[in-house]
Short mmCIF file of C-alpha atoms and ligand atoms in Angstrom, two decimals:
data_model
loop_
_atom_site.label_atom_id
_atom_site.label_comp_id
_atom_site.label_asym_id
_atom_site.label_seq_id
_atom_site.Cartn_x
_atom_site.Cartn_y
_atom_site.Cartn_z
CA MET A 1 -22.00 28.57 -4.25
CA SER A 2 -20.97 28.54 -7.40
CA PRO A 3 -20.75 25.16 -9.35
CA ARG A 4 -17.12 25.35 -12.44
CA ARG A 5 -15.92 23.22 -14.47
CA THR A 6 -12.48 22.96 -14.71
CA ALA A 7 -10.50 21.61 -17.81
CA MET A 8 -10.81 17.62 -17.05
CA GLY A 9 -14.86 18.99 -17.14
CA ALA A 10 -15.06 17.53 -13.78
CA PRO A 11 -17.27 19.18 -11.36
CA TRP A 12 -16.58 21.82 -8.35
CA ARG A 13 -17.81 24.72 -5.77
CA THR A 14 -15.67 27.60 -4.51
CA CYS A 15 -17.30 29.02 -1.59
CA GLY A 16 -17.37 32.09 -3.73
CA CYS A 17 -17.13 34.65 -1.03
CA SER A 18 -14.07 36.43 0.39
CA ALA A 19 -13.21 37.03 3.81
CA ALA A 20 -14.72 40.90 3.59
CA GLY A 21 -17.48 40.32 1.53
CA THR A 22 -18.96 37.56 3.35
CA ASP A 23 -22.35 37.89 5.15
CA ARG A 24 -21.10 36.49 8.48
CA GLY A 25 -24.81 35.89 9.89
CA THR A 26 -25.84 33.07 6.58
CA PRO A 27 -24.38 29.47 7.25
CA LEU A 28 -22.79 28.16 4.26
CA THR A 29 -22.91 25.19 3.13
CA LEU A 30 -20.08 22.27 4.10
CA SER A 31 -18.94 21.16 0.47
CA ILE A 32 -16.72 18.62 -0.14
CA PHE A 33 -15.03 16.75 -2.46
CA PRO A 34 -17.20 14.91 -4.67
CA THR A 35 -16.93 11.60 -5.29
CA ARG A 36 -14.69 11.62 -8.82
CA SER A 37 -10.99 13.18 -8.72
CA ILE A 38 -11.09 16.53 -8.66
CA GLY A 39 -8.98 19.31 -10.77
CA ILE A 40 -7.75 22.19 -8.58
CA ARG A 41 -6.81 24.98 -10.07
CA ARG A 42 -4.82 27.94 -8.22
CA ARG A 43 -6.51 31.29 -7.97
CA PRO A 44 -5.73 34.32 -5.89
CA ARG A 45 -6.82 33.77 -2.24
CA SER A 46 -8.30 36.55 -1.82
CA SER A 47 -10.79 35.70 -4.52
CA MET A 48 -11.45 32.24 -3.07
CA THR A 49 -11.36 31.99 0.28
CA CYS A 50 -13.18 33.24 3.95
CA ASP A 51 -11.95 32.55 7.12
CA ARG A 52 -14.53 29.61 6.46
CA CYS A 53 -12.32 27.75 4.52
CA VAL A 54 -10.28 24.58 4.93
CA THR A 55 -7.00 23.88 3.12
CA CYS A 56 -5.33 21.21 1.70
CA PRO A 57 -3.11 19.80 4.22
CA VAL A 58 -0.90 18.33 1.10
CA LEU A 59 -1.32 20.91 -1.69
CA SER A 60 -1.48 23.70 0.92
CA CYS A 61 -3.45 25.68 -1.19
CA PRO A 62 -7.70 26.49 -0.07
CA VAL A 63 -9.57 24.26 -1.42
CA LEU A 64 -12.96 23.62 -2.28
CA SER A 65 -15.30 24.04 0.61
CA CYS A 66 -16.50 26.15 3.39
CA ARG A 67 -17.41 25.45 6.91
CA SER A 68 -20.48 27.11 8.45
CA MET A 69 -20.60 29.46 11.18
CA GLU A 70 -22.06 27.82 13.41
CA GLU A 71 -19.22 25.48 13.55
CA THR A 72 -16.77 28.25 13.60
CA ASP A 73 -18.49 29.45 15.89
CA ARG A 74 -18.52 26.39 18.33
CA ASP A 75 -14.33 25.97 17.24
CA ASP A 76 -14.06 29.67 19.08
CA LEU A 77 -15.71 28.59 22.26
CA VAL A 78 -13.65 25.16 22.75
CA PHE A 79 -10.10 27.37 21.96
CA GLU A 80 -11.01 29.96 24.07
CA ALA A 81 -12.19 27.63 27.12
CA LEU A 82 -8.77 25.54 26.67
CA ALA A 83 -6.47 28.79 26.65
CA ASP A 84 -7.36 29.19 29.85
CA PRO A 85 -4.53 26.85 32.08
CA THR A 86 -7.14 26.57 34.98
CA ARG A 87 -9.56 25.02 32.84
CA ARG A 88 -7.47 22.52 31.35
CA ALA A 89 -6.79 21.48 35.38
CA LEU A 90 -10.24 21.12 35.56
CA LEU A 91 -10.47 18.79 32.74
CA ASP A 92 -7.44 17.07 33.47
CA ALA A 93 -8.95 16.65 37.11
CA LEU A 94 -11.95 14.93 34.70
CA PHE A 95 -10.27 12.64 32.89
CA GLN A 96 -8.31 10.78 35.59
CA ASP A 97 -12.07 10.71 37.57
CA ASP A 98 -14.96 11.44 35.44
CA GLY A 99 -18.49 12.27 37.08
CA ARG A 100 -17.24 14.60 39.91
CA PRO A 101 -19.37 17.14 41.46
CA VAL A 102 -18.15 20.31 42.57
CA GLN A 103 -17.56 20.24 45.61
CA ALA A 104 -14.40 17.64 44.80
CA LEU A 105 -13.19 20.22 42.02
CA CYS A 106 -13.13 22.93 44.78
CA ASP A 107 -11.35 20.27 47.05
CA ARG A 108 -8.51 19.62 44.15
CA HIS A 109 -8.44 23.42 44.10
CA PRO A 110 -8.32 25.42 47.40
CA GLU A 111 -6.73 28.71 45.86
CA MET A 112 -9.82 29.45 43.61
CA THR A 113 -13.44 29.58 44.87
CA PRO A 114 -16.31 27.82 44.59
CA PHE A 115 -17.33 30.66 42.59
CA GLY A 116 -14.61 30.66 40.73
CA VAL A 117 -14.51 26.97 39.90
CA MET A 118 -18.20 26.88 38.86
CA LYS A 119 -17.71 29.38 37.08
CA HIS A 120 -15.17 28.25 34.65
CA LEU A 121 -16.88 24.94 34.92
CA GLY A 122 -19.77 27.44 33.35
CA VAL A 123 -17.45 28.38 30.93
CA LEU A 124 -16.41 24.52 29.87
CA GLU A 125 -20.05 23.52 29.69
CA ALA A 126 -20.50 26.45 27.14
CA ALA A 127 -17.82 24.76 25.09
CA ASN A 128 -19.65 21.59 25.18
CA LEU A 129 -16.14 20.34 26.48
CA VAL A 130 -18.00 19.07 29.93
CA VAL A 131 -21.35 17.75 29.94
CA THR A 132 -23.26 17.79 33.55
CA ARG A 133 -25.75 14.81 34.98
CA ARG A 134 -27.98 16.05 38.19
CA GLU A 135 -28.40 12.65 40.49
CA GLY A 136 -30.69 14.26 43.24
CA ARG A 137 -29.03 17.68 44.15
CA THR A 138 -25.41 17.37 42.92
CA LYS A 139 -24.20 17.93 39.22
CA ARG A 140 -22.06 15.42 38.23
CA HIS A 141 -19.92 16.62 35.50
CA PHE A 142 -18.27 14.88 32.68
CA LEU A 143 -15.12 15.52 30.57
CA ASN A 144 -16.59 14.76 26.46
CA PRO A 145 -14.05 14.74 24.34
CA ILE A 146 -16.64 15.41 21.14
CA PRO A 147 -15.33 18.78 20.20
CA ILE A 148 -11.52 17.99 19.95
CA PRO A 149 -11.04 15.62 17.42
CA ILE A 150 -11.35 17.05 13.49
CA ARG A 151 -15.03 16.95 12.77
CA PRO A 152 -15.20 13.82 9.36
CA GLY A 153 -15.57 17.00 6.50
CA ARG A 154 -13.20 19.08 7.74
CA CYS A 155 -10.76 17.46 6.07
CA ALA A 156 -10.29 16.26 2.82
CA THR A 157 -9.40 12.55 2.73
CA ARG A 158 -10.05 11.52 -0.39
CA ASN A 159 -7.05 11.67 -3.64
CA VAL A 160 -7.43 14.92 -4.82
CA ARG A 161 -5.89 15.46 -9.02
CA VAL A 162 -3.60 17.71 -9.45
CA ARG A 163 -2.53 19.16 -13.16
CA GLY A 164 0.82 18.04 -13.86
CA ARG A 165 1.30 15.70 -10.50
CA GLY A 166 -0.92 13.17 -10.94
CA THR A 167 -3.02 11.77 -7.86
CA VAL A 168 -2.17 12.28 -4.64
CA ALA A 169 -3.47 11.20 -1.43
CA ALA A 170 -4.74 14.17 0.20
CA MET A 171 -3.87 12.17 4.32
CA THR A 172 -1.77 9.06 4.42
CA ILE A 173 -3.54 6.35 6.41
CA ASP A 174 -2.03 5.36 9.87
CA ARG A 175 -2.01 1.03 8.65
CA ALA A 176 -1.47 -0.04 12.62
CA ALA A 177 -4.65 2.35 13.99
CA ALA A 178 -6.70 1.08 10.78
CA ASP A 179 -5.48 -2.19 11.81
CA LYS A 180 -6.04 -2.00 15.38
CA LEU A 181 -9.39 -0.87 15.12
CA LEU A 182 -10.19 -3.59 13.01
CA THR A 183 -9.47 -6.39 14.96
CA THR A 184 -10.49 -5.02 18.39
CA THR A 185 -13.72 -4.24 17.63
CA ARG A 186 -16.26 -6.14 19.63
CA SER A 187 -18.88 -7.15 20.31
CA VAL A 188 -18.90 -5.14 24.49
CA ARG A 189 -21.86 -6.20 26.65
CA LYS A 190 -20.33 -6.48 30.43
CA ARG A 191 -17.78 -3.72 29.35
CA LEU A 192 -20.84 -1.36 28.69
CA ASP A 193 -20.51 1.63 31.14
CA LEU A 194 -24.66 2.04 32.28
CA THR A 195 -24.05 5.13 34.38
CA ARG A 196 -22.10 7.96 32.23
CA PRO A 197 -24.44 9.36 29.77
CA VAL A 198 -23.28 9.54 26.11
CA PRO A 199 -23.86 12.96 23.90
CA LEU A 200 -25.84 12.54 21.13
CA GLU A 201 -23.45 14.66 19.23
CA LEU A 202 -21.28 11.68 19.19
CA ILE A 203 -23.67 9.38 18.04
CA ASP A 204 -24.72 12.05 15.58
CA GLU A 205 -20.87 12.60 14.65
CA CYS A 206 -20.85 8.44 14.09
CA ILE A 207 -23.28 8.06 12.02
CA GLU A 208 -21.70 11.03 9.63
CA VAL A 209 -18.63 8.30 9.52
CA ALA A 210 -21.51 5.30 8.81
CA MET A 211 -22.83 7.04 5.91
CA GLN A 212 -19.38 7.35 3.73
CA ALA A 213 -20.35 3.74 2.96
CA PRO A 214 -21.43 2.25 -0.13
CA THR A 215 -24.59 1.52 -0.93
CA GLY A 216 -26.59 -0.51 -3.90
CA THR A 217 -26.50 2.50 -7.22
CA ASN A 218 -25.79 4.94 -4.35
CA ALA A 219 -29.53 4.72 -3.14
CA GLN A 220 -28.47 5.92 0.56
CA ASN A 221 -31.54 4.46 1.54
CA TRP A 222 -30.84 4.05 4.94
CA SER A 223 -32.06 4.95 8.51
CA PHE A 224 -30.65 5.33 11.97
CA VAL A 225 -32.82 5.52 14.41
CA VAL A 226 -31.45 6.47 17.74
CA VAL A 227 -33.22 5.84 21.18
CA THR A 228 -33.15 7.19 24.57
CA ASP A 229 -36.21 7.48 25.74
CA PRO A 230 -36.16 5.11 29.20
CA ALA A 231 -39.70 3.98 27.64
CA LYS A 232 -38.97 2.02 24.79
CA LYS A 233 -35.92 1.09 25.90
CA ALA A 234 -37.42 -0.66 27.87
CA ALA A 235 -40.43 -2.16 25.95
CA ILE A 236 -37.61 -2.78 23.63
CA ALA A 237 -35.59 -5.14 26.15
CA ASP A 238 -38.39 -6.52 26.88
CA PHE A 239 -38.73 -8.20 23.32
CA TYR A 240 -35.31 -8.58 23.21
CA ARG A 241 -35.43 -10.77 26.47
CA ARG A 242 -38.58 -12.37 24.91
CA GLY A 243 -36.71 -12.69 21.28
CA GLY A 244 -33.56 -14.86 23.60
CA GLU A 245 -37.03 -17.09 25.03
CA VAL A 246 -37.53 -18.09 21.47
CA MET A 247 -34.49 -18.55 20.46
CA ALA A 248 -33.44 -20.44 23.48
CA GLY A 249 -36.40 -22.84 22.48
CA SER A 250 -36.08 -23.43 18.92
CA GLY A 251 -32.37 -25.19 19.25
CA TYR A 252 -30.46 -22.39 17.30
CA PRO A 253 -27.63 -21.92 17.42
CA PRO A 254 -27.29 -25.66 16.98
CA PRO A 255 -24.31 -27.86 18.78
CA LEU A 256 -20.77 -27.24 17.36
CA PRO A 257 -18.91 -30.71 16.37
CA GLU A 258 -16.93 -31.72 18.76
CA GLY A 259 -13.31 -30.47 19.28
CA ASP A 260 -14.51 -27.44 17.42
CA PRO A 261 -12.11 -24.53 18.60
CA ARG A 262 -15.74 -21.93 19.06
CA GLU A 263 -16.82 -25.22 21.41
CA HIS A 264 -15.31 -23.50 24.44
CA VAL A 265 -16.41 -19.90 23.67
CA MET A 266 -19.72 -20.72 23.98
CA PRO A 267 -20.38 -20.39 26.94
CA LYS A 268 -18.85 -17.16 27.06
CA VAL A 269 -21.19 -15.65 24.89
CA MET A 270 -24.04 -16.89 25.88
CA GLU A 271 -23.64 -16.04 29.56
CA SER A 272 -22.72 -11.89 28.10
CA ALA A 273 -25.64 -12.59 25.74
CA THR A 274 -27.90 -13.61 28.60
CA TYR A 275 -26.69 -10.10 31.03
CA LEU A 276 -26.72 -7.92 27.79
CA GLY A 277 -30.38 -8.87 27.92
CA GLU A 278 -31.04 -8.21 31.78
CA VAL A 279 -29.60 -4.79 31.58
CA LEU A 280 -30.65 -3.59 28.25
CA ASP A 281 -32.82 -1.39 29.36
CA GLN A 282 -30.10 0.88 31.28
CA VAL A 283 -27.50 1.06 28.43
CA PRO A 284 -28.09 4.43 27.49
CA VAL A 285 -28.69 4.76 23.39
CA PHE A 286 -29.64 2.13 21.35
CA VAL A 287 -29.06 2.55 17.22
CA ILE A 288 -31.36 0.64 14.94
CA PRO A 289 -30.05 0.43 11.27
CA CYS A 290 -32.78 0.40 9.00
CA VAL A 291 -33.22 0.04 5.32
CA GLN A 292 -35.35 0.77 2.89
CA GLY A 293 -37.31 -2.37 1.44
CA ARG A 294 -38.72 -5.53 2.61
CA MET A 295 -36.08 -9.06 2.43
CA GLU A 296 -40.18 -11.15 1.90
CA LYS A 297 -40.71 -8.64 -0.71
CA VAL A 298 -37.84 -9.12 -3.18
CA PRO A 299 -37.55 -12.98 -3.88
CA MET A 300 -34.27 -12.80 -5.96
CA ILE A 301 -31.12 -12.84 -4.44
CA VAL A 302 -29.58 -9.97 -6.36
CA ALA A 303 -32.19 -7.57 -5.34
CA GLN A 304 -31.76 -8.99 -1.54
CA ALA A 305 -28.15 -8.92 -1.32
CA SER A 306 -28.88 -5.13 -2.65
CA THR A 307 -30.80 -4.26 0.06
CA TYR A 308 -29.41 -5.68 2.62
CA GLY A 309 -25.55 -5.00 1.73
CA SER A 310 -27.06 -1.15 1.44
CA ILE A 311 -27.32 -1.28 5.05
CA LEU A 312 -24.85 -3.54 7.37
CA PRO A 313 -21.73 -2.15 5.46
CA ALA A 314 -22.72 1.36 7.38
CA ALA A 315 -23.93 -0.14 10.45
CA TRP A 316 -20.27 -2.00 10.40
CA SER A 317 -18.79 1.69 10.18
CA PHE A 318 -20.77 2.93 12.77
CA MET A 319 -19.82 0.84 15.34
CA LEU A 320 -15.86 1.65 14.69
CA ALA A 321 -16.61 5.19 14.51
CA ALA A 322 -18.34 4.63 18.36
CA ARG A 323 -15.17 2.20 19.59
CA ALA A 324 -12.82 5.14 18.24
CA ARG A 325 -14.58 7.27 20.32
CA GLY A 326 -13.74 6.01 23.06
CA LEU A 327 -18.05 3.75 22.86
CA GLY A 328 -18.70 0.24 23.11
CA THR A 329 -21.55 -1.43 21.03
CA ALA A 330 -22.74 -4.92 20.28
CA TRP A 331 -24.25 -6.48 16.81
CA THR A 332 -27.20 -7.73 18.22
CA THR A 333 -30.22 -9.19 16.29
CA ILE A 334 -32.06 -11.22 18.59
CA HIS A 335 -35.27 -8.19 19.10
CA LEU A 336 -36.00 -8.51 15.34
CA PHE A 337 -37.86 -11.84 16.74
CA PHE A 338 -40.57 -8.67 17.09
CA HIS A 339 -39.45 -6.82 14.75
CA ASP A 340 -43.05 -5.80 13.71
CA GLU A 341 -43.54 -5.15 17.05
CA VAL A 342 -40.95 -2.74 17.83
CA SER A 343 -41.45 -0.45 14.45
CA GLU A 344 -44.51 0.20 15.79
CA LEU A 345 -43.62 1.32 18.72
CA LEU A 346 -41.04 3.66 16.87
CA GLY A 347 -43.21 4.71 14.51
CA ILE A 348 -40.90 2.69 11.59
CA PRO A 349 -42.84 2.89 8.54
CA PRO A 350 -44.16 -0.84 7.19
CA GLU A 351 -41.26 -0.16 3.92
CA TRP A 352 -39.26 -0.45 6.45
CA THR A 353 -36.43 -3.24 7.90
CA GLN A 354 -34.74 -3.10 10.47
CA THR A 355 -31.35 -5.07 10.40
CA ALA A 356 -29.70 -4.34 14.13
CA LEU A 357 -30.09 -3.08 17.13
CA PHE A 358 -26.98 -1.08 19.04
CA PRO A 359 -26.92 -1.06 22.55
CA VAL A 360 -24.64 2.03 23.12
CA ALA A 361 -22.54 3.23 26.05
CA TYR A 362 -19.07 4.52 26.81
CA TYR A 363 -16.61 1.61 27.59
CA THR A 364 -14.78 0.84 30.94
CA GLY A 365 -11.49 -0.38 30.68
CA ASP A 366 -8.77 0.88 28.94
CA ASP A 367 -8.78 -1.61 25.38
CA PHE A 368 -9.54 -5.06 23.53
CA LYS A 369 -7.64 -8.04 21.90
CA PRO A 370 -8.27 -9.44 18.60
CA ALA A 371 -10.50 -12.43 18.76
CA HIS A 372 -9.90 -16.09 18.47
CA ARG A 373 -10.76 -16.82 14.88
CA LEU A 374 -11.09 -19.86 12.87
CA PRO A 375 -8.01 -20.48 10.27
CA ALA A 376 -7.99 -17.53 7.63
CA GLY A 377 -6.77 -20.98 5.12
CA PRO A 378 -9.67 -23.00 4.63
CA MET A 379 -11.67 -19.99 4.35
CA ILE A 380 -9.81 -18.41 1.08
CA HIS A 381 -10.66 -20.36 -2.44
CA ARG A 382 -8.53 -19.51 -5.24
CA ASP A 383 -9.90 -19.21 -8.71
CA THR A 384 -11.90 -22.67 -7.79
CA TRP A 385 -13.92 -23.75 -4.76
CA GLY A 386 -11.63 -25.64 -2.39
CA GLN A 387 -8.30 -24.42 -3.59
CA HIS A 388 -7.09 -22.97 -0.14
CA PRO A 389 -3.57 -21.47 -0.35
C1 FMN B 401 -25.86 -10.97 12.85
C2 FMN B 401 -24.80 -10.76 14.13
C3 FMN B 401 -26.48 -11.55 14.83
C4 FMN B 401 -25.56 -11.04 16.17
N1 FMN B 401 -26.55 -11.35 17.03
C5 FMN B 401 -26.52 -10.85 18.74
C6 FMN B 401 -27.32 -10.79 19.37
O1 FMN B 401 -28.35 -10.83 19.36
N2 FMN B 401 -27.13 -10.70 20.87
C7 FMN B 401 -25.69 -10.36 21.24
O2 FMN B 401 -25.33 -10.82 22.72
N3 FMN B 401 -25.00 -10.53 20.26
C8 FMN B 401 -25.47 -11.27 18.66
N4 FMN B 401 -24.29 -10.58 18.04
C9 FMN B 401 -22.92 -10.59 17.84
C10 FMN B 401 -21.57 -12.24 18.44
O3 FMN B 401 -22.13 -12.96 19.42
C11 FMN B 401 -20.58 -12.19 18.68
O4 FMN B 401 -19.47 -10.66 17.05
C12 FMN B 401 -19.63 -13.03 18.55
O5 FMN B 401 -19.92 -14.07 19.49
C13 FMN B 401 -17.94 -12.78 18.00
O6 FMN B 401 -18.02 -11.82 19.07
P1 FMN B 401 -16.69 -10.83 19.10
O7 FMN B 401 -18.18 -9.22 18.23
O8 FMN B 401 -16.74 -10.35 20.27
O9 FMN B 401 -15.83 -10.88 18.25
C14 FMN B 401 -24.47 -11.08 16.54
C15 FMN B 401 -23.44 -10.67 15.78
C16 FMN B 401 -24.27 -10.75 14.86
C17 FMN B 401 -22.85 -10.65 12.95
#
């Protein structure tokens, strides 16, 4: 990889290899656009690309990143697996009814021998399009949609400055889809599917997306603890329930004034939160976003805001990314009554702060609705506090 400098002074990189000259055994690191607008100087394709280079969707020219060999190999497996109509039919069957054992799939495809079905399932599993779970002597098969969507980093989403053409958006945002995601990402508790395994690859992908969030001075002083160990989940669930008891005894949240529109929702929230406490240890994955620093050691508001502000945007992005992949989450904090105990259990260093606990599971049902919120008008202050639109 050779860093170069354009006439505008913005640094950029080319892969510096041609398809013929690349050592295919050496994975190249992924290099996405730098945060600033970049200058692109068109160069002959053969001198700057390999078969792993990404093409800019707007400029239709090779751009400045390479995909690793591993990613390319993985894609080959996916496309080879999908090329076969029988395998696509097996995926359709799993889409309609996930978690089928081999026998159920054989019954659906009497034209194939059980050996044939197993062979195709093996190819789908190797491509990571299907994941399996053993229940006694039964092996259940689940559809795994991860390899299909375009992975983050594979396409440019930032603006690209082109000589003589100003800045162009490299990818258009679908506003309706964005608003839907933002307005329907609910706290999911009762609709968490406690039986369906969640591939950790999907969690990693959500974290990668979340790490596009801002941090104070670009510190990126964050960490995400992913917990799947049953004993650790059970211990944390226990702290969560004990936290719930402490909270119930504390008189928090204070009663709402009579007629407050939030009043009728509160019993439902409480009931749902209690349910979550009861089943928490059965939720497949916990994600705990952490930030370096302890609030009690930084008395200035600016420091506190910068510390929490360097993790909470990423935490919410994680929830959005999860929702976009069919995963339900809920923002919870009750276990933090036992912050230090949970840190010790998970080996989190004492100078780090846990900020939330997200139970993560596939959600059941198809969709979520926007919530009833208080009207925005009184919350908006124009120029002076109290001047509402
Ligand atoms: C800072 C914070 C702490 C929360 N703590 C908990 C919690 O410990 N347990 C829980 O079940 N929900 C918790 N919630 C979720 C809220 O109850 C939920 O966001 C609220 O009822 C609105 O519902 P919605 O997210 O579905 O719109 C928390 C939310 C936030 C933002």
